[in-house]
Amino acid sequence: MIISISLIIGAVLIDLLIGDPKFIPHPVEIMGCLIKFLREKVESSVHKGRLFFRFGGTLITFSVISLSALCGWIIEQLLFTSFFPIPQALSYLIVIFALASSLAAKSLKRSVLEIINSLNNDLFKDNLELAQEKLSHIVGRDVDKLDRNEILRATAESASENAVDGIFAPLFWMLIGIISWNISTTFPGPLAFAWFFKATSTIDSMLGYKVGNLRWIGESGARLDDILTFLPCRLVLISLPLISNNWMKLFYIIRKAWSEGSKDISPNSGISEAIFAHCAQVQMGGINTYNKHSIEKPILAKNAPIANIQNIKKILNLSLRLEILWIIILISLHLLLS
């Protein structure tokens, strides 16, 4: 099991220090190309209608996640058996980089800081157009009419939600892969499970919009993503207050975040944003516009200050500290059970 843990620790370090190396093809880009190709095939079919699009969406989801998990499992089997005679250290390095591709701490921090810097440059004169353009890379809402305060709110909410989707959910599924490996090394391991989750998350981010044909094509992927993120989201809910200097209000914060976040139409994003809102003391929620359709989201931490550069940076800092806590807990569990 120590080998499995070292792979995850190595992946976390690579992600934090390097992020996504430009010289290595990113698995998500490959998944995205496949999803786009299959979506075009489904939408170009002579058959039209809700049932057909739902079937096509289910087929896309099954095909992409199965292929992604299978590729991860094949890599594990080739590198950690006698089938592929390469040095063991090189095998570890390949899998570590592959696992790191499922994590997004470095890229999320970079994206958030680019938005913040756009609002704090040119002698403190905001560049709203640049900030809107940078923001559009990490949110699904319409950004072209957002002012400074709304850009900052969207950034805070995205940093909170994407911390769960891009850091803690992949870590959770890597751990499930470790457990699977400890049952049998022929079972799928951390890479297979990480890519399985990443494929689902990518499908949701590309197809999970309730507009047009995507209302039905993206339905199965969105529901599966909700299921796979359900437990990691709630683990973040109960563990984030442990590192937010609010020990005296631990249970109050958890209850409050649960109460407010559960009102969101998403079973996970509302709770993810709510716990970060209370721990970082930043107000979130309000009216968001998606493809010119407005949706009113519940107000989170309504007595906290509105989003600003300082409390957004605090969200990033909390994400880093929580990631370290999760790794410490993982190592401690191993030492206790070994």
PDB file of C-alpha atoms in Angstrom, residues 65-184:
ATOM      1  CA  ILE A  65     -15.768   6.739 -19.198  1.00  0.00           C
ATOM      2  CA  SER A  66     -15.235   3.076 -20.096  1.00  0.00           C
ATOM      3  CA  LEU A  67     -12.433   3.893 -22.522  1.00  0.00           C
ATOM      4  CA  SER A  68     -10.795   6.289 -20.052  1.00  0.00           C
ATOM      5  CA  ALA A  69     -10.889   3.800 -17.178  1.00  0.00           C
ATOM      6  CA  LEU A  70      -9.691   1.003 -19.465  1.00  0.00           C
ATOM      7  CA  CYS A  71      -6.707   3.098 -20.628  1.00  0.00           C
ATOM      8  CA  GLY A  72      -5.779   3.803 -17.011  1.00  0.00           C
ATOM      9  CA  TRP A  73      -6.057   0.118 -16.081  1.00  0.00           C
ATOM     10  CA  ILE A  74      -3.966  -0.979 -19.091  1.00  0.00           C
ATOM     11  CA  ILE A  75      -1.210   1.492 -18.166  1.00  0.00           C
ATOM     12  CA  GLU A  76      -1.223   0.168 -14.598  1.00  0.00           C
ATOM     13  CA  GLN A  77      -1.035  -3.439 -15.733  1.00  0.00           C
ATOM     14  CA  LEU A  78       1.721  -2.781 -18.272  1.00  0.00           C
ATOM     15  CA  LEU A  79       3.909  -0.766 -15.928  1.00  0.00           C
ATOM     16  CA  PHE A  80       3.475  -2.778 -12.745  1.00  0.00           C
ATOM     17  CA  THR A  81       3.702  -6.285 -14.157  1.00  0.00           C
ATOM     18  CA  SER A  82       6.335  -8.133 -16.153  1.00  0.00           C
ATOM     19  CA  PHE A  83       4.591  -7.342 -19.435  1.00  0.00           C
ATOM     20  CA  PHE A  84       6.526  -4.124 -19.950  1.00  0.00           C
ATOM     21  CA  PRO A  85      10.202  -4.460 -18.968  1.00  0.00           C
ATOM     22  CA  ILE A  86      11.194  -0.905 -18.063  1.00  0.00           C
ATOM     23  CA  PRO A  87      12.913   0.352 -14.876  1.00  0.00           C
ATOM     24  CA  GLN A  88      10.575   0.470 -11.886  1.00  0.00           C
ATOM     25  CA  ALA A  89      11.453   4.097 -11.158  1.00  0.00           C
ATOM     26  CA  LEU A  90      10.354   5.065 -14.677  1.00  0.00           C
ATOM     27  CA  SER A  91       7.078   3.173 -14.212  1.00  0.00           C
ATOM     28  CA  TYR A  92       6.404   5.149 -11.024  1.00  0.00           C
ATOM     29  CA  LEU A  93       7.235   8.434 -12.752  1.00  0.00           C
ATOM     30  CA  ILE A  94       4.894   7.745 -15.679  1.00  0.00           C
ATOM     31  CA  VAL A  95       1.968   6.884 -13.398  1.00  0.00           C
ATOM     32  CA  ILE A  96       2.671   9.864 -11.123  1.00  0.00           C
ATOM     33  CA  PHE A  97       2.487  12.273 -14.075  1.00  0.00           C
ATOM     34  CA  ALA A  98      -0.637  10.505 -15.348  1.00  0.00           C
ATOM     35  CA  LEU A  99      -2.290  10.831 -11.928  1.00  0.00           C
ATOM     36  CA  ALA A 100      -1.247  14.479 -11.704  1.00  0.00           C
ATOM     37  CA  SER A 101      -3.180  15.132 -14.922  1.00  0.00           C
ATOM     38  CA  SER A 102      -6.365  14.432 -12.942  1.00  0.00           C
ATOM     39  CA  LEU A 103      -5.594  17.157 -10.399  1.00  0.00           C
ATOM     40  CA  ALA A 104      -6.095  20.856 -10.996  1.00  0.00           C
ATOM     41  CA  ALA A 105      -4.731  22.769  -7.994  1.00  0.00           C
ATOM     42  CA  LYS A 106      -1.999  24.576  -9.941  1.00  0.00           C
ATOM     43  CA  SER A 107      -4.152  25.346 -12.979  1.00  0.00           C
ATOM     44  CA  LEU A 108      -7.057  26.542 -10.815  1.00  0.00           C
ATOM     45  CA  LYS A 109      -4.788  28.858  -8.837  1.00  0.00           C
ATOM     46  CA  ARG A 110      -3.237  30.190 -12.050  1.00  0.00           C
ATOM     47  CA  SER A 111      -6.642  30.859 -13.625  1.00  0.00           C
ATOM     48  CA  VAL A 112      -7.978  32.620 -10.525  1.00  0.00           C
ATOM     49  CA  LEU A 113      -4.874  34.796 -10.153  1.00  0.00           C
ATOM     50  CA  GLU A 114      -5.055  35.790 -13.827  1.00  0.00           C
ATOM     51  CA  ILE A 115      -8.587  37.099 -13.263  1.00  0.00           C
ATOM     52  CA  ILE A 116      -7.568  38.923 -10.099  1.00  0.00           C
ATOM     53  CA  ASN A 117      -4.553  40.481 -11.796  1.00  0.00           C
ATOM     54  CA  SER A 118      -6.797  41.705 -14.615  1.00  0.00           C
ATOM     55  CA  LEU A 119      -8.762  43.629 -11.997  1.00  0.00           C
ATOM     56  CA  ASN A 120      -5.705  45.070 -10.326  1.00  0.00           C
ATOM     57  CA  ASN A 121      -3.336  46.267 -13.021  1.00  0.00           C
ATOM     58  CA  ASP A 122      -2.554  49.381 -15.053  1.00  0.00           C
ATOM     59  CA  LEU A 123      -2.074  51.512 -11.975  1.00  0.00           C
ATOM     60  CA  PHE A 124      -5.115  49.916 -10.300  1.00  0.00           C
ATOM     61  CA  LYS A 125      -7.363  50.530 -13.292  1.00  0.00           C
ATOM     62  CA  ASP A 126      -9.532  47.500 -13.981  1.00  0.00           C
ATOM     63  CA  ASN A 127      -9.404  45.696 -17.322  1.00  0.00           C
ATOM     64  CA  LEU A 128     -12.928  44.286 -17.295  1.00  0.00           C
ATOM     65  CA  GLU A 129     -12.805  42.833 -20.801  1.00  0.00           C
ATOM     66  CA  LEU A 130      -9.653  40.865 -20.034  1.00  0.00           C
ATOM     67  CA  ALA A 131     -11.089  39.707 -16.707  1.00  0.00           C
ATOM     68  CA  GLN A 132     -14.292  38.588 -18.418  1.00  0.00           C
ATOM     69  CA  GLU A 133     -12.299  36.679 -21.029  1.00  0.00           C
ATOM     70  CA  LYS A 134     -10.192  34.938 -18.378  1.00  0.00           C
ATOM     71  CA  LEU A 135     -13.287  34.179 -16.301  1.00  0.00           C
ATOM     72  CA  SER A 136     -15.034  32.539 -19.264  1.00  0.00           C
ATOM     73  CA  HIS A 137     -12.388  29.781 -19.166  1.00  0.00           C
ATOM     74  CA  ILE A 138     -13.512  28.528 -15.751  1.00  0.00           C
ATOM     75  CA  VAL A 139     -17.256  29.282 -15.564  1.00  0.00           C
ATOM     76  CA  GLY A 140     -20.267  28.309 -17.627  1.00  0.00           C
ATOM     77  CA  ARG A 141     -22.285  31.477 -17.001  1.00  0.00           C
ATOM     78  CA  ASP A 142     -22.521  34.479 -19.330  1.00  0.00           C
ATOM     79  CA  VAL A 143     -19.709  36.897 -18.480  1.00  0.00           C
ATOM     80  CA  ASP A 144     -19.922  39.687 -21.053  1.00  0.00           C
ATOM     81  CA  LYS A 145     -22.076  41.994 -18.880  1.00  0.00           C
ATOM     82  CA  LEU A 146     -20.529  41.311 -15.485  1.00  0.00           C
ATOM     83  CA  ASP A 147     -19.112  44.262 -13.530  1.00  0.00           C
ATOM     84  CA  ARG A 148     -16.171  44.086 -11.143  1.00  0.00           C
ATOM     85  CA  ASN A 149     -18.167  42.821  -8.148  1.00  0.00           C
ATOM     86  CA  GLU A 150     -19.943  40.145 -10.196  1.00  0.00           C
ATOM     87  CA  ILE A 151     -16.652  39.003 -11.736  1.00  0.00           C
ATOM     88  CA  LEU A 152     -15.179  38.637  -8.268  1.00  0.00           C
ATOM     89  CA  ARG A 153     -18.250  36.736  -7.030  1.00  0.00           C
ATOM     90  CA  ALA A 154     -18.119  34.382 -10.013  1.00  0.00           C
ATOM     91  CA  THR A 155     -14.407  33.834  -9.383  1.00  0.00           C
ATOM     92  CA  ALA A 156     -14.980  33.018  -5.712  1.00  0.00           C
ATOM     93  CA  GLU A 157     -17.781  30.594  -6.533  1.00  0.00           C
ATOM     94  CA  SER A 158     -15.788  28.893  -9.279  1.00  0.00           C
ATOM     95  CA  ALA A 159     -12.694  28.598  -7.076  1.00  0.00           C
ATOM     96  CA  SER A 160     -14.837  26.903  -4.413  1.00  0.00           C
ATOM     97  CA  GLU A 161     -16.722  24.521  -6.692  1.00  0.00           C
ATOM     98  CA  ASN A 162     -13.703  23.634  -8.823  1.00  0.00           C
ATOM     99  CA  ALA A 163     -11.629  22.905  -5.730  1.00  0.00           C
ATOM    100  CA  VAL A 164     -13.967  19.984  -5.044  1.00  0.00           C
ATOM    101  CA  ASP A 165     -14.294  18.898  -8.680  1.00  0.00           C
ATOM    102  CA  GLY A 166     -10.646  19.380  -9.589  1.00  0.00           C
ATOM    103  CA  ILE A 167      -8.766  18.443  -6.418  1.00  0.00           C
ATOM    104  CA  PHE A 168     -10.667  16.587  -3.717  1.00  0.00           C
ATOM    105  CA  ALA A 169     -12.957  14.388  -5.799  1.00  0.00           C
ATOM    106  CA  PRO A 170     -10.018  13.040  -7.878  1.00  0.00           C
ATOM    107  CA  LEU A 171      -8.049  12.426  -4.655  1.00  0.00           C
ATOM    108  CA  PHE A 172     -11.010  10.539  -3.221  1.00  0.00           C
ATOM    109  CA  TRP A 173     -11.254   8.263  -6.267  1.00  0.00           C
ATOM    110  CA  MET A 174      -7.501   7.666  -6.251  1.00  0.00           C
ATOM    111  CA  LEU A 175      -7.938   6.412  -2.689  1.00  0.00           C
ATOM    112  CA  ILE A 176     -10.718   4.090  -3.866  1.00  0.00           C
ATOM    113  CA  GLY A 177      -8.216   2.820  -6.443  1.00  0.00           C
ATOM    114  CA  ILE A 178      -5.721   2.087  -3.672  1.00  0.00           C
ATOM    115  CA  ILE A 179      -8.343   0.065  -1.820  1.00  0.00           C
ATOM    116  CA  SER A 180      -9.141  -1.797  -5.034  1.00  0.00           C
ATOM    117  CA  TRP A 181      -5.437  -2.556  -5.610  1.00  0.00           C
ATOM    118  CA  ASN A 182      -5.118  -3.932  -2.092  1.00  0.00           C
ATOM    119  CA  ILE A 183      -7.825  -6.462  -2.887  1.00  0.00           C
ATOM    120  CA  SER A 184      -6.046  -7.562  -6.049  1.00  0.00           C
TER     121      SER A 184
END
